[in-house]
Short mmCIF file of C-alpha atoms in Angstrom, two decimals:
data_model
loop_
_atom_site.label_atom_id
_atom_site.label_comp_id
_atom_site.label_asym_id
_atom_site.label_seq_id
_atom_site.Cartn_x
_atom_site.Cartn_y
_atom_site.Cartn_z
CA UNK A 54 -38.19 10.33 -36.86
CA UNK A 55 -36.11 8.49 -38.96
CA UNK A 56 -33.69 11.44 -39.78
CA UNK A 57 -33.47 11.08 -35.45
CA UNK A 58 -32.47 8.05 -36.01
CA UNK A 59 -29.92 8.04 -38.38
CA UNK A 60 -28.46 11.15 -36.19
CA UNK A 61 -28.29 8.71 -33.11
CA UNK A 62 -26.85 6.19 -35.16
CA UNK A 63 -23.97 8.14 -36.81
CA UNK A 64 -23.08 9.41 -33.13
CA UNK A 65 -22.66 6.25 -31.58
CA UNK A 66 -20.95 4.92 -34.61
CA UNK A 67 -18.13 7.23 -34.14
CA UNK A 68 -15.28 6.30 -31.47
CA UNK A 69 -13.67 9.10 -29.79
CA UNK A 70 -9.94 9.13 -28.11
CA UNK A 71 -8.69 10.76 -25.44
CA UNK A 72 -6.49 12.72 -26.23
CA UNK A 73 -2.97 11.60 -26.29
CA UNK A 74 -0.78 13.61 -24.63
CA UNK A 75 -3.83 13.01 -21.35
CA UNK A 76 -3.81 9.32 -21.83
CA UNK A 77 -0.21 9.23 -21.83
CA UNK A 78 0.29 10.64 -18.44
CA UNK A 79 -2.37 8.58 -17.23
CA UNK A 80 -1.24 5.81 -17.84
CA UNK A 81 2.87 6.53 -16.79
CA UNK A 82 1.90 8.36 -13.62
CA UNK A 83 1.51 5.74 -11.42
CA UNK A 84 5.13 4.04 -12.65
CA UNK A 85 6.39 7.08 -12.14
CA UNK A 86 5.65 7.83 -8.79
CA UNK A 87 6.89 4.16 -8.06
CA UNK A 88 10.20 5.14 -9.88
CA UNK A 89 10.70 8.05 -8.36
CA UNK A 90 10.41 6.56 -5.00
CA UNK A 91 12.54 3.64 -5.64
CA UNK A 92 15.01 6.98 -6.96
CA UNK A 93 15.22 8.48 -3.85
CA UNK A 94 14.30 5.82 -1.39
CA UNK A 95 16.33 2.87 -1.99
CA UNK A 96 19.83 4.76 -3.17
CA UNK A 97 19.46 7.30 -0.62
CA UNK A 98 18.88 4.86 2.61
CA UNK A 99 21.58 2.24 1.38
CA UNK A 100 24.23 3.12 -0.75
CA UNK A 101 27.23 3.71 1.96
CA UNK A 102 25.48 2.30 5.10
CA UNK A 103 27.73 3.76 8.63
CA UNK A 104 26.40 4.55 11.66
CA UNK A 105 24.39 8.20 11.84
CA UNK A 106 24.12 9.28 15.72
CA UNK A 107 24.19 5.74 16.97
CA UNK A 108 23.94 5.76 20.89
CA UNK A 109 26.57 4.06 22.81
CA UNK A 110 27.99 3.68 26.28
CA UNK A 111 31.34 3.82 27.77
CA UNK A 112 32.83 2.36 31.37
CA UNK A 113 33.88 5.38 33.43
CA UNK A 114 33.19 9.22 33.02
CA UNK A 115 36.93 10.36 31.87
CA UNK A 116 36.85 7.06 29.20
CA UNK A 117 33.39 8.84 27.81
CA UNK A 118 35.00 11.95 27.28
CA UNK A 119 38.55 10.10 25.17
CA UNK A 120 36.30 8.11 23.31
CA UNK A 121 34.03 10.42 22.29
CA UNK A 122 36.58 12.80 21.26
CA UNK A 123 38.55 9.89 19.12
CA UNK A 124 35.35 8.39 17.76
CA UNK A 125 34.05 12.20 16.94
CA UNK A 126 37.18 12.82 14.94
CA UNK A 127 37.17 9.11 13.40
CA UNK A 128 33.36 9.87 11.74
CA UNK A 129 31.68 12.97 12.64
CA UNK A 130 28.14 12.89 13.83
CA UNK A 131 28.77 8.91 13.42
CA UNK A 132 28.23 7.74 17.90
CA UNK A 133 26.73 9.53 20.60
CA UNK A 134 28.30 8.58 23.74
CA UNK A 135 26.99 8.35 27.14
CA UNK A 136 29.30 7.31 30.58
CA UNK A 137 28.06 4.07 32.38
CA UNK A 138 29.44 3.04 35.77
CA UNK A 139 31.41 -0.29 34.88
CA UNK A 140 31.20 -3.18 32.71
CA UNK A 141 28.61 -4.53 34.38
CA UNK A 142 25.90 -1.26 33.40
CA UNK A 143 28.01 -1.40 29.23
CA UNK A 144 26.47 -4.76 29.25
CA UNK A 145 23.52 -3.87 30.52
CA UNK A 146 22.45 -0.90 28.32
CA UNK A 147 23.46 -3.72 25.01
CA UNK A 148 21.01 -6.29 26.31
CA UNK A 149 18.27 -3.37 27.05
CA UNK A 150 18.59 -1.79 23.83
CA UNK A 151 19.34 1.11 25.40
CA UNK A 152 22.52 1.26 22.91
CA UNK A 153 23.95 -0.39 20.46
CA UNK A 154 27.70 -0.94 21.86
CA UNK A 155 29.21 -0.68 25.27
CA UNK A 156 32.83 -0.04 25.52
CA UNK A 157 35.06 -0.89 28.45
CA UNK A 158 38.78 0.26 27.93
CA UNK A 159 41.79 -0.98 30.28
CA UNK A 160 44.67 -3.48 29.36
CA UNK A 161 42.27 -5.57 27.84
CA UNK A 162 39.26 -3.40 26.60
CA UNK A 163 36.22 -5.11 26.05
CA UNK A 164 33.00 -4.04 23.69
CA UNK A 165 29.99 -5.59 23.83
CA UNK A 166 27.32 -6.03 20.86
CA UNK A 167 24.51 -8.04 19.71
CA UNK A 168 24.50 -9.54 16.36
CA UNK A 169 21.10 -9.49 16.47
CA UNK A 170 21.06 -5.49 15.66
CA UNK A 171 22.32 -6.48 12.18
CA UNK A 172 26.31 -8.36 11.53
CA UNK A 173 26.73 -4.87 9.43
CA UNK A 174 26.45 -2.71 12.56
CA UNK A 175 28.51 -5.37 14.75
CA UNK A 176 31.27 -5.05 11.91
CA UNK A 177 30.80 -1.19 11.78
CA UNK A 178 31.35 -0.94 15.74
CA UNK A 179 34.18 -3.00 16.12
CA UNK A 180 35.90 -1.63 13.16
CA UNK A 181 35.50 2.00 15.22
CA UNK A 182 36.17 0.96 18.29
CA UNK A 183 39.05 -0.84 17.33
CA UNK A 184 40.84 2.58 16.64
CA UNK A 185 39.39 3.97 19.85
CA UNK A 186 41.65 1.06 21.86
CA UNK A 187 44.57 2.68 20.39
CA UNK A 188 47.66 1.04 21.08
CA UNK A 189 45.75 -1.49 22.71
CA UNK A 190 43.58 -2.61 19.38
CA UNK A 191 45.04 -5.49 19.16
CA UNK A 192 43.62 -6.68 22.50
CA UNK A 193 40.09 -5.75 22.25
CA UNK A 194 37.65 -8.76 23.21
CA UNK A 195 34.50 -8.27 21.23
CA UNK A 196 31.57 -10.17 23.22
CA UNK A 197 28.09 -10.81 21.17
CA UNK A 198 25.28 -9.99 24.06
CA UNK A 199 22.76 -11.12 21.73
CA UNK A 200 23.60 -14.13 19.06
CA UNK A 201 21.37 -15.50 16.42
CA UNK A 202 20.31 -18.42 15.77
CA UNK A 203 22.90 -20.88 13.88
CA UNK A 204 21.12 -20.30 10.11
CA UNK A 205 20.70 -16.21 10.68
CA UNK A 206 24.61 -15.50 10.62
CA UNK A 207 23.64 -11.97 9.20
CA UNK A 208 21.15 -11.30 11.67
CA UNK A 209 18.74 -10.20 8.89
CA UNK A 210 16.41 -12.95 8.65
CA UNK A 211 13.59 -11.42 10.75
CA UNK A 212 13.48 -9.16 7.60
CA UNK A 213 12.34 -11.58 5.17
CA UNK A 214 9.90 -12.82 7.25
CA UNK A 215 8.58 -9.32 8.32
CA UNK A 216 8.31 -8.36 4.34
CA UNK A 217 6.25 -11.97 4.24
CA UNK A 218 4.09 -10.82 6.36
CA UNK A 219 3.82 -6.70 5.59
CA UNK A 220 3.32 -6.86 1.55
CA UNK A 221 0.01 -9.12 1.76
CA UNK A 222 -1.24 -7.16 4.51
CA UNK A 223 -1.21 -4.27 1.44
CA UNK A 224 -2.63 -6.72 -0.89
CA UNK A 225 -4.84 -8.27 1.07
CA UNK A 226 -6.49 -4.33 1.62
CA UNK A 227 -6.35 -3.91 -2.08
CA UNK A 228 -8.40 -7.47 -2.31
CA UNK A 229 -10.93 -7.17 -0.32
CA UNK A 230 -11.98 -3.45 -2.37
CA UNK A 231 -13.10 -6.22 -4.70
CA UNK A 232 -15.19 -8.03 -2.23
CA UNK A 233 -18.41 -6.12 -2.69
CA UNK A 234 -20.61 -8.23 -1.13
CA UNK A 235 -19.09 -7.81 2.12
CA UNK A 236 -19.66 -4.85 4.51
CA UNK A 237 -17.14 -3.57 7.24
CA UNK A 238 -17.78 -5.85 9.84
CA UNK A 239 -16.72 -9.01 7.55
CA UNK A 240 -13.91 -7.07 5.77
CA UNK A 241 -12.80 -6.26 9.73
CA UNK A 242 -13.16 -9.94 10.43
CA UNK A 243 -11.44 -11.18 7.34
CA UNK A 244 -8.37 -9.52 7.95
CA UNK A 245 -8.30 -10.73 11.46
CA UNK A 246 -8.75 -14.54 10.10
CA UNK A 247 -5.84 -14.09 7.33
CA UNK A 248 -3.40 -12.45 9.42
CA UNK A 249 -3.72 -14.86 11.91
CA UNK A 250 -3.34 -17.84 9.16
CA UNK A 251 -0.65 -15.80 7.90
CA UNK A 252 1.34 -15.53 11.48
CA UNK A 253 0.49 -19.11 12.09
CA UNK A 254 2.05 -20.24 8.61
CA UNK A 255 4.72 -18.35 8.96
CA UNK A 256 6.16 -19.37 12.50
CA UNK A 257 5.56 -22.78 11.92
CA UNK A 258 8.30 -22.20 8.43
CA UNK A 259 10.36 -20.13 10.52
CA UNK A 260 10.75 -22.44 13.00
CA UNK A 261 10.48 -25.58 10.84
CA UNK A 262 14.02 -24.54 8.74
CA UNK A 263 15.80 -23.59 12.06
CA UNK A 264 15.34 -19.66 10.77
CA UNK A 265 13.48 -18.44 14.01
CA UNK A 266 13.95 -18.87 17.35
CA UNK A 267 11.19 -21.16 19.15
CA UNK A 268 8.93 -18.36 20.95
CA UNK A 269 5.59 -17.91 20.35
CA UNK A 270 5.83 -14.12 20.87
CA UNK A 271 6.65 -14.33 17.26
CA UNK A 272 2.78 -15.38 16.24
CA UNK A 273 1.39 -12.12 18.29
CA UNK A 274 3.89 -9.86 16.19
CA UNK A 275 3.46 -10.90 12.94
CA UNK A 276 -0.12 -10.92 13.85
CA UNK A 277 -0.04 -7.16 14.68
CA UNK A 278 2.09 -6.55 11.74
CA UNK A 279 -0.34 -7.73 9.05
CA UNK A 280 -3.36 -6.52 10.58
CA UNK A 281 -1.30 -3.21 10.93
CA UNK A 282 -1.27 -2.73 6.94
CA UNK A 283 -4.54 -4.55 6.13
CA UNK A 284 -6.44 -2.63 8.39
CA UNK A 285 -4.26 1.21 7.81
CA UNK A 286 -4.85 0.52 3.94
CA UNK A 287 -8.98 -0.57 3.96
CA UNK A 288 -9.27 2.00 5.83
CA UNK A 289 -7.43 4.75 3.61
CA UNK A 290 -8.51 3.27 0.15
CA UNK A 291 -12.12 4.84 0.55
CA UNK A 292 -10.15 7.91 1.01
CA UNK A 293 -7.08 7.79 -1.22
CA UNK A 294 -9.26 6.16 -4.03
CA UNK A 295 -7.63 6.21 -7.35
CA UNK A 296 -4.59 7.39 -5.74
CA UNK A 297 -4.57 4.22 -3.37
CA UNK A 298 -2.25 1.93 -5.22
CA UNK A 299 0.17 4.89 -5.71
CA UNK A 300 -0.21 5.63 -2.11
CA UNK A 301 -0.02 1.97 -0.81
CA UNK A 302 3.09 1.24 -2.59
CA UNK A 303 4.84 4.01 -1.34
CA UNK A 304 3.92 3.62 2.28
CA UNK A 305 4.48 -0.58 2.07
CA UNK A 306 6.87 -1.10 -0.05
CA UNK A 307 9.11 1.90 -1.43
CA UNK A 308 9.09 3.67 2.13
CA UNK A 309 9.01 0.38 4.28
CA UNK A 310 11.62 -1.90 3.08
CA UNK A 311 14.44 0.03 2.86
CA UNK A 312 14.25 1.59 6.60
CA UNK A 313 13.27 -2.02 7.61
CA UNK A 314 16.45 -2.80 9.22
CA UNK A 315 17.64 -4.91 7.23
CA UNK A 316 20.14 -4.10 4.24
CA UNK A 317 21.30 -1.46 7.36
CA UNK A 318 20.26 -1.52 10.87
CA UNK A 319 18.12 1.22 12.08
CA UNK A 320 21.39 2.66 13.65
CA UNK A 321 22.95 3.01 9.94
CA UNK A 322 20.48 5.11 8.11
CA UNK A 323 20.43 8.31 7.48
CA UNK A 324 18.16 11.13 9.53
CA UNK A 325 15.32 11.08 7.46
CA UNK A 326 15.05 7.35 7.13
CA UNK A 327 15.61 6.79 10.68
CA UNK A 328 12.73 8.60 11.18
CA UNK A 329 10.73 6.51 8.71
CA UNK A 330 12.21 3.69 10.77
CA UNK A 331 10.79 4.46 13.77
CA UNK A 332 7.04 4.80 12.42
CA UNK A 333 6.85 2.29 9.82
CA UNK A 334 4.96 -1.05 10.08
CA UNK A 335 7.23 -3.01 8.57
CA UNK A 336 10.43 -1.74 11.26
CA UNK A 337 8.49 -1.58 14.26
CA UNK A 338 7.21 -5.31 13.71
CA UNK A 339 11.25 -6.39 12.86
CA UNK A 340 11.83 -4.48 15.98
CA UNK A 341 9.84 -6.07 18.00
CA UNK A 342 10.38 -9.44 16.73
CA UNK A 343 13.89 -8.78 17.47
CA UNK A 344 12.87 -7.62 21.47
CA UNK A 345 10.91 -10.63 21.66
CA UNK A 346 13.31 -13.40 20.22
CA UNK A 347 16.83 -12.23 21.76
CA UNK A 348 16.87 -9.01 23.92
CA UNK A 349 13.97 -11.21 26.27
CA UNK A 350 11.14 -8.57 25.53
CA UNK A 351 13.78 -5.63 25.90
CA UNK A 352 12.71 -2.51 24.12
CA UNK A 353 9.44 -4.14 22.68
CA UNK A 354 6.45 -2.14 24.05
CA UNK A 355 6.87 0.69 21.72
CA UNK A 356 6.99 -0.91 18.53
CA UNK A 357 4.20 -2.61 19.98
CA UNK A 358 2.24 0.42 20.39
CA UNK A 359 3.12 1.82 17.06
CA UNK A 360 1.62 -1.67 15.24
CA UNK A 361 -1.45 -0.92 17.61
CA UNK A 362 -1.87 2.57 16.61
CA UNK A 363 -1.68 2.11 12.72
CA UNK A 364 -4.64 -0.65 13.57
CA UNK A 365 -6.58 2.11 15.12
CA UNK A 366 -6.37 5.10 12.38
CA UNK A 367 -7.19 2.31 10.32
CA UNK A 368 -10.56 1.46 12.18
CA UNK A 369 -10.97 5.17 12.87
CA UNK A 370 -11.04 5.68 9.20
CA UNK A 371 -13.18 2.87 8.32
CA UNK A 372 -15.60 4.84 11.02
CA UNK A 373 -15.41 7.97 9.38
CA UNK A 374 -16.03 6.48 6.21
CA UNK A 375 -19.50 5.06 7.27
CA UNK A 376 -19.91 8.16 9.40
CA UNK A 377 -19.42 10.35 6.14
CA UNK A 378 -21.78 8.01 4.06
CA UNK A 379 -24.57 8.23 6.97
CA UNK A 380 -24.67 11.66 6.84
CA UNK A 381 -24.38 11.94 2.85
CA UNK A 382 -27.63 13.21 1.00
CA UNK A 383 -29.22 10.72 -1.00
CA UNK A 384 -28.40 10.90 -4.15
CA UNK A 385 -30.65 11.78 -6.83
CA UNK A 386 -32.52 8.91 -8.67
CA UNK A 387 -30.20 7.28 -11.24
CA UNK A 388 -26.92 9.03 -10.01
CA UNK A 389 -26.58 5.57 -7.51
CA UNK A 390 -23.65 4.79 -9.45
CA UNK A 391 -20.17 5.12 -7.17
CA UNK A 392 -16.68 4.25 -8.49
CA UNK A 393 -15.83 1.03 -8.86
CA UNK A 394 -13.36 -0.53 -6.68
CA UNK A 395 -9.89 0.94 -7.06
CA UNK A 396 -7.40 -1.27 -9.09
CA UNK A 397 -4.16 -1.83 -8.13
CA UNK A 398 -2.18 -2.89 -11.17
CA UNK A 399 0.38 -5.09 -9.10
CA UNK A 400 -2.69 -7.07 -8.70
CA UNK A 401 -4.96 -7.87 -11.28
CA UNK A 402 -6.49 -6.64 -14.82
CA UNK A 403 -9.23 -3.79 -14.66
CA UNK A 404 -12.64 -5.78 -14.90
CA UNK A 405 -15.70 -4.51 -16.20
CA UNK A 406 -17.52 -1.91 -14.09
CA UNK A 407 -20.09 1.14 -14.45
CA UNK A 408 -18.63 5.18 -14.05
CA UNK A 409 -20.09 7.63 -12.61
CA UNK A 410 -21.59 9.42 -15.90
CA UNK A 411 -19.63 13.23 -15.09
CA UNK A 412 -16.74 14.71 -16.68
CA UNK A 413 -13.49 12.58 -16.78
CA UNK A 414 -10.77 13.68 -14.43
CA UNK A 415 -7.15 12.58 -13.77
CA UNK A 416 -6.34 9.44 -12.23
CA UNK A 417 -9.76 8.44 -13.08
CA UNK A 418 -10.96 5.68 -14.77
CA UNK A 419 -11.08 5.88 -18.18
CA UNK A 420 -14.38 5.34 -20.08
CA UNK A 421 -14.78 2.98 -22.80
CA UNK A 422 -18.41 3.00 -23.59
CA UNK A 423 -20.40 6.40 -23.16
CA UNK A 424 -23.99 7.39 -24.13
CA UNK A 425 -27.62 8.92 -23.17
CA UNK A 426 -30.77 7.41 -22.75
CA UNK A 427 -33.62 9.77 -24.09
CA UNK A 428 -36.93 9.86 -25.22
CA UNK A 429 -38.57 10.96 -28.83
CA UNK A 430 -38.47 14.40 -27.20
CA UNK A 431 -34.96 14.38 -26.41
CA UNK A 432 -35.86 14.70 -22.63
CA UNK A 433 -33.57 12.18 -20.94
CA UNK A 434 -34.25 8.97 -19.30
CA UNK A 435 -33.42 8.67 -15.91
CA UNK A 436 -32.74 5.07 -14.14
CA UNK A 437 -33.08 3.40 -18.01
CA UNK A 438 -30.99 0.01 -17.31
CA UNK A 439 -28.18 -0.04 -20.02
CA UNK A 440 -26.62 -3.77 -20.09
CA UNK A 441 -23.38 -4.52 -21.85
CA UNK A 442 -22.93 -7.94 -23.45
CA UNK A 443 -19.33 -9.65 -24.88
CA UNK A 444 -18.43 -10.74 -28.27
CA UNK A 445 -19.84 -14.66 -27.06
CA UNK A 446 -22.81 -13.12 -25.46
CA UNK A 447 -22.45 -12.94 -22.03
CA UNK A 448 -23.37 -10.42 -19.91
CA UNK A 449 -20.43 -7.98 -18.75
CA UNK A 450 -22.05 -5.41 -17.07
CA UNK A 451 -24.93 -3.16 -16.50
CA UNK A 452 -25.87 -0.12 -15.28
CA UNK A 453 -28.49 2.54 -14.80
CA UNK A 454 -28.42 6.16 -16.43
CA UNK A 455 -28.91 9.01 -13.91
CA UNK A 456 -30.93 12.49 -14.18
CA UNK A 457 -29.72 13.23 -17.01
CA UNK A 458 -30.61 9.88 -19.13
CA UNK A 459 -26.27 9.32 -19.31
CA UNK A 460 -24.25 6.37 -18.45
CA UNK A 461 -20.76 5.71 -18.82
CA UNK A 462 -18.58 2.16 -18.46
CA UNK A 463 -15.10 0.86 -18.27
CA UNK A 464 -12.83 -2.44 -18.53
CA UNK A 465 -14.56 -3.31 -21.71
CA UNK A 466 -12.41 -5.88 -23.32
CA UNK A 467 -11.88 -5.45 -27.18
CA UNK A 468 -14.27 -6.64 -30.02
CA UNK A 469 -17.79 -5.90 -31.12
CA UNK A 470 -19.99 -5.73 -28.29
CA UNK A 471 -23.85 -5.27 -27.68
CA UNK A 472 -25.80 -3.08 -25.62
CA UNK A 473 -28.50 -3.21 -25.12
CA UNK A 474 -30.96 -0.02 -23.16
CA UNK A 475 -34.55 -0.54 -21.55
CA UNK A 476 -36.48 1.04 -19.50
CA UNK A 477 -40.37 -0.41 -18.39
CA UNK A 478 -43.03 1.41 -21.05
CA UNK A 479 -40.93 1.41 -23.54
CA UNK A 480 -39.57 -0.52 -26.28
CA UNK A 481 -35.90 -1.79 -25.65
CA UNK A 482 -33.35 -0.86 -27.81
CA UNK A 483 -29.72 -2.93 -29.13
CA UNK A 484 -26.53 -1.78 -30.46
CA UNK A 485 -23.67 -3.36 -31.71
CA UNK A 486 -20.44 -1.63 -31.89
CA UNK A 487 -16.44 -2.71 -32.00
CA UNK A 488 -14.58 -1.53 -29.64
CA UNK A 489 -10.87 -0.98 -30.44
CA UNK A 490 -7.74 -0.25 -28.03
CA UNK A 491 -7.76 3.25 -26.56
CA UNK A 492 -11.01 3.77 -28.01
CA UNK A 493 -14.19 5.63 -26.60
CA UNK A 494 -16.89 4.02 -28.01
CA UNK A 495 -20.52 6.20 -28.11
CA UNK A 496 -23.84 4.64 -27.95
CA UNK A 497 -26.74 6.60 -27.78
CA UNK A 498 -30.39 5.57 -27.49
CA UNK A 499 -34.13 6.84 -28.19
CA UNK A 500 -36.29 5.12 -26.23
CA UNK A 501 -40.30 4.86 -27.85
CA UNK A 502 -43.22 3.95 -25.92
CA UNK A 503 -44.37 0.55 -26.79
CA UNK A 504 -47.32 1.25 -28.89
CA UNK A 505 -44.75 3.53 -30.75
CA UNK A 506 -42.16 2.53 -33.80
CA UNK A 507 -39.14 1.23 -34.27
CA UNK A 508 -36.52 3.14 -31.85
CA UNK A 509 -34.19 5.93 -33.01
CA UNK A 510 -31.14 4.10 -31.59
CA UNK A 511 -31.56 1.62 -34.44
CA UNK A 512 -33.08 -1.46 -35.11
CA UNK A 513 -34.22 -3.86 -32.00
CA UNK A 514 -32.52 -7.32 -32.61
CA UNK A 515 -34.58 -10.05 -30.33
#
């Protein structure tokens, strides 16, 4: 058996790389995706902000019709204009957020706005309607419906404080994929907890520096907000898997903050990222803020609802993922081995953890240590436990082969490590190996019985 041996010994003495041109897109994929979307998001959504189909109203039927006509030939496709009754109703629709503007003309023609829609939009609407007085521009009054508070003269900073509390409802998901020792119930109950503390913290800044408006409306928003995205991504990251980071990103960040409102008012964006707008996390919460802390609850309930409903796909998921692992098929004896927890490279270092021992696909994982487990017979050894130890000693993982006596781990850090395989009958078995960058190290073991020799895998160190 010693020729066995020897064979074993030469295998796992021999690291393997990926190949290059496979690792390479594994590892820029991800960056790219994030590129891309910055490409096409960021530029597209802000780089000449002007209103896009922004709905206003106008005093008087025949006034409609002028204004329309001038604005129409002004910036195409730029207002939609609707007739109101009198001054009175303009005022009305502004503070209802029913539109953006309301324009009364006359000998001294009056428009009506809300800073709190954004100072770019105010700007953008008086600058139009200006040329819409005519002759009269001169004389147009421009009366703010809405006005911020004293340190928000932009009427942007329920932005900031939206992003605060969107972007660690994402992280806080990718987190708790770490948190193995808790099931769905405490995960559930965890992001309740920090999105509270997170609401709570907040307001009490917001209001603290004079940024915010004293209303406690604020704490329920924020509150929806962050349990919106914690709950929408725990749920999808069983789902998405290695794809989650890629697909969190997009949804939180790349897609969100740019159709936030805030660089340009929902009013300013193009189609397409109006649309975003309007089913986004991140706007809806601003939106609702905004309802809350200057249009007196105006306009609030549906961004409401929309916070609500990205809560409940996320719970629904979370259901169907412990519906779809109910009804799974146990697995066979030593294939027990899932995934381990998706990393999200905004967040933290891959750590050690066991693969599943199959074929490696994209977007996977990528194996540092591989091996089998088998007997003098070459018959494998199923559930053999295979335990991984550091260059100091200490333990870094372990794991158990499946059916088919193989096993297969990643995160390894450089250096010469030790494994070490046993099973109960049979004599234990130690390898030490270095472990370079990029490198797939092999270790394979033959297990004896105890009343056998020495084991094929090489020599047993105590």
């Amino acid at each position: 058996m010693a020729d066995d041996g020897q064979r074993h010994g030469d295998r796992a003495a021999r690291p393997a790389r990926l190949p290059w041109a496979r690792t390479l897109t594994e590892a820029v994929w991800f960056p790219a995706v994030l590129f891309l979307g910055f490409l096409f998001c960021f530029a597209p959504a802000l780089h000449s902000p002007q209103p896009h189909h922004a709905h206003v109203v106008v005093a008087g039927r025949q006034a409609a019709h002028d204004v329309d006509a001038v604005l129409e030939r002004a910036q195409p496709g730029g207002f939609d204009v609707t007739a109101v009754r009198d001054a009175p109703a303009a005022r009305r629709a502004v503070r209802d957020r029913t539109a953006v503007a309301g324009f009364v003309p006359g000998q001294r023609p009056v428009l009506f706005v809300a800073k709190a829609n954004g100072a770019l939009l105010e700007q953008a609407l008086t600058t139009a309607f200006t040329q819409a007085a005519g002759d009269r521009s001169g004389q147009l009054a421009v009366h703010d419906v809405a006005p911020t508070v004293g340190k928000d003269r932009m009427g942007t900073t329920l932005v900031y404080f939206g992003i605060a509390w969107n972007v660690p409802g994402y992280i806080l998901a990718t987190t708790l994929l770490r948190a193995a020792s808790f099931d769905r119930r405490r995960k559930l109950l965890a992001i309740l907890g920090v999105s509270a503390l997170f609401s709570l913290v907040g307001y009490a800044v917001g209001v603290g520096l004079g940024y915010l408006p004293h209303d406690p409306m604020t704490l329920v928003v924020a509150f929806l907000l962050t349990t919106s995205v914690a709950a929408f991504g725990t749920g999808l990251a069983p789902f998405a898997r290695r794809f989650f980071p890629a697909v969190g990103m997009t949804l939180f960040i790349v897609l969100s903050i740019p159709t936030s409102g805030g660089a340009a008012p929902a009013a300013m964006l193009p189609p397409f990222f109006r649309f975003v707008h309007a089913v986004m996390p991140l706007a809806n919460g601003v939106e609702a803020l905004r309802s809350a802390l200057y249009f007196d609850g105006a306009g609030m309930l549906g961004p409401v609802l929309v916070l609500c409903a990205w809560t409940a796909v996320g719970a629904l998921l979370m259901g169907l993922d412990a519906w779809r692992h109910r009804r799974a098929a146990r697995p066979e004896p030593g294939e027990q081995v899932e995934e381990p927890p998706v990393d999200d490279p905004s967040v933290e270092a891959p750590v050690p953890a066991a693969l599943p021992a199959h074929r490696h696909r994209f977007g996977e994982p990528e194996p540092d240590l591989v091996g089998t487990v088998r007997d003098p017979h070459e018959r494998p050894v199923p559930r053999a436990l295979v335990t991984v130890l550091g260059p100091s000693g200490r333990q870094l993982v372990s794991t158990l082969t499946n059916a088919r006596g193989e096993y297969a781990v990643t995160g390894l850090p450089e250096g010469f490590l030790s494994v070490v395989a046993a099973v109960p009958g049979r004599e234990p078995a130690v390898r030490q190996t270095p472990l370079g960058s990029g490198d797939v190290v092999r270790a394979d073991f033959v297990l004896r019985d105890r009343h056998g020799a020495v084991p094929a895998g090489g020599p047993v160190r105590d």
